[in-house]
mmCIF file of C-alpha atoms in Angstrom:
data_model
loop_
_atom_site.group_PDB
_atom_site.id
_atom_site.type_symbol
_atom_site.label_atom_id
_atom_site.label_comp_id
_atom_site.label_asym_id
_atom_site.label_seq_id
_atom_site.Cartn_x
_atom_site.Cartn_y
_atom_site.Cartn_z
ATOM 1 C CA ASP I 1 1.864 38.383 -3.038
ATOM 2 C CA ALA I 2 2.473 34.862 -2.272
ATOM 3 C CA GLY I 3 5.574 35.509 0.276
ATOM 4 C CA ILE I 4 8.126 34.176 -2.101
ATOM 5 C CA THR I 5 11.265 36.230 -3.073
ATOM 6 C CA GLN I 6 14.282 35.168 -5.172
ATOM 7 C CA SER I 7 18.122 36.686 -4.584
ATOM 8 C CA PRO I 8 19.788 38.084 -6.626
ATOM 9 C CA ARG I 9 17.432 39.549 -9.376
ATOM 10 C CA HIS I 10 20.469 39.794 -11.812
ATOM 11 C CA LYS I 11 23.627 38.428 -11.612
ATOM 12 C CA VAL I 12 26.712 38.548 -14.194
ATOM 13 C CA THR I 13 29.285 35.881 -13.325
ATOM 14 C CA GLU I 14 32.304 34.271 -14.973
ATOM 15 C CA THR I 15 32.807 30.899 -16.749
ATOM 16 C CA GLY I 16 34.010 28.362 -13.902
ATOM 17 C CA THR I 17 33.043 30.326 -10.682
ATOM 18 C CA PRO I 18 30.464 28.822 -8.427
ATOM 19 C CA VAL I 19 27.301 30.681 -7.908
ATOM 20 C CA THR I 20 24.377 30.189 -5.485
ATOM 21 C CA LEU I 21 20.917 31.515 -6.198
ATOM 22 C CA ARG I 22 18.468 31.826 -2.959
ATOM 23 C CA CYS I 23 14.835 31.220 -2.963
ATOM 24 C CA HIS I 24 13.161 32.574 0.286
ATOM 25 C CA GLN I 25 9.128 31.671 1.113
ATOM 26 C CA THR I 26 7.185 32.884 3.866
ATOM 27 C CA GLU I 27 4.187 30.723 3.352
ATOM 28 C CA ASN I 28 5.449 27.578 5.066
ATOM 29 C CA HIS I 29 4.804 25.461 1.810
ATOM 30 C CA ARG I 30 6.313 22.073 1.707
ATOM 31 C CA TYR I 31 7.182 21.856 -1.834
ATOM 32 C CA MET I 32 9.797 24.039 -3.704
ATOM 33 C CA TYR I 33 11.147 24.232 -7.137
ATOM 34 C CA TRP I 34 13.783 25.606 -9.253
ATOM 35 C CA TYR I 35 13.080 25.800 -12.952
ATOM 36 C CA ARG I 36 15.012 27.268 -15.846
ATOM 37 C CA GLN I 37 13.433 29.490 -18.745
ATOM 38 C CA ASP I 38 15.325 29.735 -21.950
ATOM 39 C CA PRO I 39 13.695 30.851 -25.306
ATOM 40 C CA GLY I 40 12.264 28.035 -27.244
ATOM 41 C CA HIS I 41 12.413 25.569 -24.033
ATOM 42 C CA GLY I 42 9.701 27.126 -22.021
ATOM 43 C CA LEU I 43 10.292 26.081 -18.563
ATOM 44 C CA ARG I 44 12.465 22.894 -17.160
ATOM 45 C CA LEU I 45 12.371 21.835 -13.773
ATOM 46 C CA ILE I 46 16.038 21.623 -12.501
ATOM 47 C CA HIS I 47 15.433 20.311 -8.924
ATOM 48 C CA TYR I 48 12.649 20.249 -6.479
ATOM 49 C CA SER I 49 12.180 19.794 -2.425
ATOM 50 C CA TYR I 50 9.518 18.203 -0.955
ATOM 51 C CA GLY I 51 10.588 18.661 2.593
ATOM 52 C CA VAL I 52 13.597 19.984 4.855
ATOM 53 C CA LYS I 53 16.704 17.741 3.360
ATOM 54 C CA ASP I 54 14.370 16.099 0.852
ATOM 55 C CA THR I 55 15.167 16.776 -2.541
ATOM 56 C CA ASP I 56 15.486 15.530 -6.032
ATOM 57 C CA LYS I 57 16.479 15.680 -9.468
ATOM 58 C CA GLY I 58 14.540 17.213 -12.273
ATOM 59 C CA GLU I 59 14.704 17.516 -16.231
ATOM 60 C CA VAL I 60 18.012 19.294 -16.405
ATOM 61 C CA SER I 61 19.790 18.697 -13.222
ATOM 62 C CA ASP I 62 23.248 18.302 -14.581
ATOM 63 C CA GLY I 63 25.767 21.037 -13.521
ATOM 64 C CA TYR I 64 23.497 21.958 -10.572
ATOM 65 C CA SER I 65 22.843 21.002 -6.809
ATOM 66 C CA VAL I 66 20.104 21.986 -4.461
ATOM 67 C CA SER I 67 20.022 22.359 -0.488
ATOM 68 C CA ARG I 68 17.049 23.190 1.910
ATOM 69 C CA SER I 69 18.243 23.142 5.400
ATOM 70 C CA LYS I 70 15.174 25.098 6.436
ATOM 71 C CA THR I 71 11.623 24.935 5.290
ATOM 72 C CA GLU I 72 11.725 28.575 4.331
ATOM 73 C CA ASP I 73 15.070 28.289 2.033
ATOM 74 C CA PHE I 74 15.765 26.482 -1.128
ATOM 75 C CA LEU I 75 19.537 27.178 -2.489
ATOM 76 C CA LEU I 76 20.389 26.454 -6.124
ATOM 77 C CA THR I 77 23.945 26.386 -6.795
ATOM 78 C CA LEU I 78 25.957 26.222 -9.838
ATOM 79 C CA GLU I 79 29.260 24.490 -8.995
ATOM 80 C CA SER I 80 31.145 25.806 -11.847
ATOM 81 C CA ALA I 81 29.228 28.042 -13.846
ATOM 82 C CA THR I 82 29.370 27.533 -17.883
ATOM 83 C CA SER I 83 28.031 29.712 -20.649
ATOM 84 C CA SER I 84 25.077 27.504 -21.229
ATOM 85 C CA GLN I 85 23.850 28.112 -17.849
ATOM 86 C CA THR I 86 23.134 31.528 -18.698
ATOM 87 C CA SER I 87 19.509 31.768 -18.185
ATOM 88 C CA VAL I 88 16.434 33.004 -16.270
ATOM 89 C CA TYR I 89 16.037 30.941 -13.099
ATOM 90 C CA PHE I 90 12.699 30.965 -11.382
ATOM 91 C CA CYS I 91 11.525 29.423 -7.894
ATOM 92 C CA ALA I 92 7.999 27.971 -7.532
ATOM 93 C CA ILE I 93 6.091 26.990 -3.900
ATOM 94 C CA THR I 94 3.003 24.990 -3.704
ATOM 95 C CA VAL I 95 1.475 23.450 -0.330
ATOM 96 C CA ASP I 96 -0.131 20.396 -2.131
ATOM 97 C CA ARG I 97 0.721 19.331 -5.865
ATOM 98 C CA ALA I 98 -2.460 17.578 -6.303
ATOM 99 C CA MET I 99 -4.888 20.994 -5.470
ATOM 100 C CA PHE I 100 -2.717 23.576 -6.372
ATOM 101 C CA GLY I 101 -0.953 25.466 -8.972
ATOM 102 C CA TYR I 102 2.705 26.535 -8.346
ATOM 103 C CA THR I 103 3.409 30.116 -6.931
ATOM 104 C CA PHE I 104 6.563 31.363 -8.927
ATOM 105 C CA GLY I 105 8.977 34.196 -7.775
ATOM 106 C CA SER I 106 10.123 37.071 -10.148
ATOM 107 C CA GLY I 107 13.093 35.312 -11.128
ATOM 108 C CA THR I 108 17.024 35.677 -11.136
ATOM 109 C CA ARG I 109 18.838 36.656 -14.591
ATOM 110 C CA LEU I 110 21.963 35.107 -14.579
ATOM 111 C CA THR I 111 24.593 35.762 -17.279
ATOM 112 C CA VAL I 112 27.837 33.772 -17.319
ATOM 113 C CA VAL I 113 30.579 35.413 -19.160
ATOM 114 C CA GLY E 1 10.634 13.439 -21.147
ATOM 115 C CA GLN E 2 7.244 14.360 -21.092
ATOM 116 C CA GLN E 3 6.307 16.811 -23.764
ATOM 117 C CA LEU E 4 3.339 19.415 -23.865
ATOM 118 C CA ASN E 5 2.905 20.601 -27.555
ATOM 119 C CA GLN E 6 1.523 24.116 -27.456
ATOM 120 C CA SER E 7 0.277 26.153 -30.361
ATOM 121 C CA PRO E 8 0.459 28.544 -31.598
ATOM 122 C CA GLN E 9 3.871 29.481 -30.437
ATOM 123 C CA SER E 10 3.230 33.205 -31.203
ATOM 124 C CA MET E 11 0.591 35.208 -32.568
ATOM 125 C CA PHE E 12 -0.894 38.871 -32.897
ATOM 126 C CA ILE E 13 -3.852 40.309 -31.579
ATOM 127 C CA GLN E 14 -5.820 43.441 -32.533
ATOM 128 C CA GLU E 15 -7.944 44.735 -29.360
ATOM 129 C CA GLY E 16 -11.179 43.430 -29.471
ATOM 130 C CA GLU E 17 -10.296 40.099 -30.865
ATOM 131 C CA ASP E 18 -11.001 36.649 -29.485
ATOM 132 C CA VAL E 19 -7.971 34.375 -29.111
ATOM 133 C CA SER E 20 -7.715 30.643 -28.801
ATOM 134 C CA MET E 21 -4.549 28.717 -27.901
ATOM 135 C CA ASN E 22 -4.070 24.698 -26.972
ATOM 136 C CA CYS E 23 -1.776 22.385 -25.641
ATOM 137 C CA THR E 24 -1.550 18.416 -26.240
ATOM 138 C CA SER E 25 0.232 15.624 -25.014
ATOM 139 C CA SER E 26 0.692 12.051 -25.651
ATOM 140 C CA SER E 27 0.235 11.284 -21.716
ATOM 141 C CA ILE E 28 -3.003 11.782 -19.678
ATOM 142 C CA PHE E 29 -3.026 14.305 -17.038
ATOM 143 C CA ASN E 30 -4.892 14.932 -13.889
ATOM 144 C CA THR E 31 -4.859 18.338 -13.828
ATOM 145 C CA TRP E 32 -4.596 21.237 -16.560
ATOM 146 C CA LEU E 33 -3.146 24.582 -15.447
ATOM 147 C CA TRP E 34 -2.771 27.840 -17.571
ATOM 148 C CA TYR E 35 -0.710 30.651 -16.588
ATOM 149 C CA LYS E 36 0.462 33.964 -17.879
ATOM 150 C CA GLN E 37 3.860 35.656 -17.846
ATOM 151 C CA ASP E 38 4.632 39.404 -18.100
ATOM 152 C CA PRO E 39 7.927 40.770 -18.801
ATOM 153 C CA GLY E 40 10.236 40.354 -16.184
ATOM 154 C CA GLU E 41 8.229 38.629 -13.891
ATOM 155 C CA GLY E 42 7.234 35.076 -12.778
ATOM 156 C CA PRO E 43 4.334 33.203 -14.283
ATOM 157 C CA VAL E 44 1.031 33.847 -12.671
ATOM 158 C CA LEU E 45 -1.582 31.090 -12.736
ATOM 159 C CA LEU E 46 -4.871 32.154 -14.546
ATOM 160 C CA ILE E 47 -6.811 29.116 -14.216
ATOM 161 C CA ALA E 48 -6.755 25.182 -12.833
ATOM 162 C CA LEU E 49 -8.948 22.423 -14.168
ATOM 163 C CA TYR E 50 -9.002 19.530 -12.429
ATOM 164 C CA LYS E 51 -11.665 17.196 -14.343
ATOM 165 C CA ALA E 52 -12.137 15.829 -17.766
ATOM 166 C CA GLY E 53 -14.326 17.639 -19.498
ATOM 167 C CA GLU E 54 -14.397 20.930 -16.748
ATOM 168 C CA LEU E 55 -15.061 24.256 -18.415
ATOM 169 C CA THR E 56 -13.831 27.139 -16.190
ATOM 170 C CA SER E 57 -13.915 30.800 -16.740
ATOM 171 C CA ASN E 58 -12.158 33.492 -15.302
ATOM 172 C CA GLY E 59 -13.306 36.947 -16.657
ATOM 173 C CA ARG E 60 -12.535 36.945 -19.988
ATOM 174 C CA LEU E 61 -10.839 33.949 -19.979
ATOM 175 C CA THR E 62 -12.213 30.276 -20.408
ATOM 176 C CA ALA E 63 -10.270 26.781 -20.122
ATOM 177 C CA GLN E 64 -11.297 23.403 -20.580
ATOM 178 C CA PHE E 65 -9.967 20.084 -19.866
ATOM 179 C CA GLY E 66 -10.115 17.642 -22.591
ATOM 180 C CA ILE E 67 -12.195 14.784 -22.524
ATOM 181 C CA THR E 68 -9.075 12.410 -23.388
ATOM 182 C CA ARG E 69 -7.482 14.318 -20.491
ATOM 183 C CA LYS E 70 -4.510 14.676 -23.231
ATOM 184 C CA ASP E 71 -5.226 18.298 -24.067
ATOM 185 C CA SER E 72 -6.402 21.754 -22.993
ATOM 186 C CA PHE E 73 -7.504 24.781 -24.511
ATOM 187 C CA LEU E 74 -7.496 28.534 -23.221
ATOM 188 C CA ASN E 75 -9.783 31.404 -25.029
ATOM 189 C CA ILE E 76 -9.543 34.679 -24.509
ATOM 190 C CA SER E 77 -12.554 36.985 -25.598
ATOM 191 C CA ALA E 78 -12.352 40.605 -26.594
ATOM 192 C CA SER E 79 -8.743 41.093 -26.266
ATOM 193 C CA ILE E 80 -7.222 44.348 -24.470
ATOM 194 C CA PRO E 81 -3.764 45.716 -24.645
ATOM 195 C CA SER E 82 -2.664 44.241 -21.633
ATOM 196 C CA ASP E 83 -3.433 40.673 -22.934
ATOM 197 C CA VAL E 84 0.180 40.689 -24.159
ATOM 198 C CA GLY E 85 2.325 38.386 -22.700
ATOM 199 C CA ILE E 86 3.645 34.576 -22.787
ATOM 200 C CA TYR E 87 0.989 32.042 -21.842
ATOM 201 C CA PHE E 88 1.631 28.790 -20.678
ATOM 202 C CA CYS E 89 0.157 25.498 -20.058
ATOM 203 C CA ALA E 90 1.119 22.913 -17.962
ATOM 204 C CA GLY E 91 0.072 19.406 -17.120
ATOM 205 C CA GLN E 92 0.308 17.346 -13.748
ATOM 206 C CA ARG E 93 -0.050 13.686 -12.992
ATOM 207 C CA TYR E 94 -0.424 12.554 -9.194
ATOM 208 C CA GLY E 95 2.375 10.291 -7.311
ATOM 209 C CA GLY E 96 6.310 10.842 -7.134
ATOM 210 C CA SER E 97 8.343 12.520 -9.494
ATOM 211 C CA GLN E 98 5.391 12.612 -11.750
ATOM 212 C CA GLY E 99 3.384 15.089 -9.356
ATOM 213 C CA ASN E 100 5.709 17.821 -10.718
ATOM 214 C CA LEU E 101 4.156 20.282 -13.468
ATOM 215 C CA ILE E 102 5.088 20.179 -16.902
ATOM 216 C CA PHE E 103 5.145 23.109 -18.994
ATOM 217 C CA GLY E 104 4.675 23.780 -22.603
ATOM 218 C CA LYS E 105 6.829 25.829 -24.482
ATOM 219 C CA GLY E 106 4.605 29.251 -24.160
ATOM 220 C CA THR E 107 2.400 31.363 -26.438
ATOM 221 C CA LYS E 108 3.651 34.610 -27.051
ATOM 222 C CA LEU E 109 0.854 37.141 -27.396
ATOM 223 C CA SER E 110 1.664 40.554 -28.933
ATOM 224 C CA VAL E 111 0.024 43.535 -30.415
ATOM 225 C CA LYS E 112 -0.654 43.675 -34.211
ATOM 226 C CA PRO E 113 1.463 46.377 -35.596
#
């Protein structure tokens, strides 16, 4: 395995509560990504990081924030969860965007009730 | 945002059949990648293509990077039950936020009833 773990694997939360998902890597890769996967939409980029404290928005960033204080950890926070954020969230890493594909974690299934 | 049009959306396979799927875009990409996702897991890289016209094989899988750099296809020969899953194409352009992967919506392979 590439050394990428996501936690938790499953979570049910109530509308309006904050939620933080964690992605941890042991590969020392520079780039880390958060995607969400929904039926009919494929994988859509939420936020990404190109180094410690360096992050940028993706296609569907509204309602989400991220932080990367260490190379190995990339946190995704839903500031006030809504039902539309029910989804499967994937973290991905890569050492070099130009030469290598991404390695994905196993995902976090989040249900907002 | 940019879109990749992946087809077919779904298909049924019978063991031994060959399978084809493709991905097209209105934009040029520098890299094309093909991923497979099994239920409950993250996508796993199957094949990466880096040059226009490149034809690459990985066992029974063959993928090509279109000459126009706007398309790619994936063939699976002599399908077996473990080929079932969702296949994603992904394209990448170099530089800044454009260096991030863009994914198609996936082709779901199922076994014929």
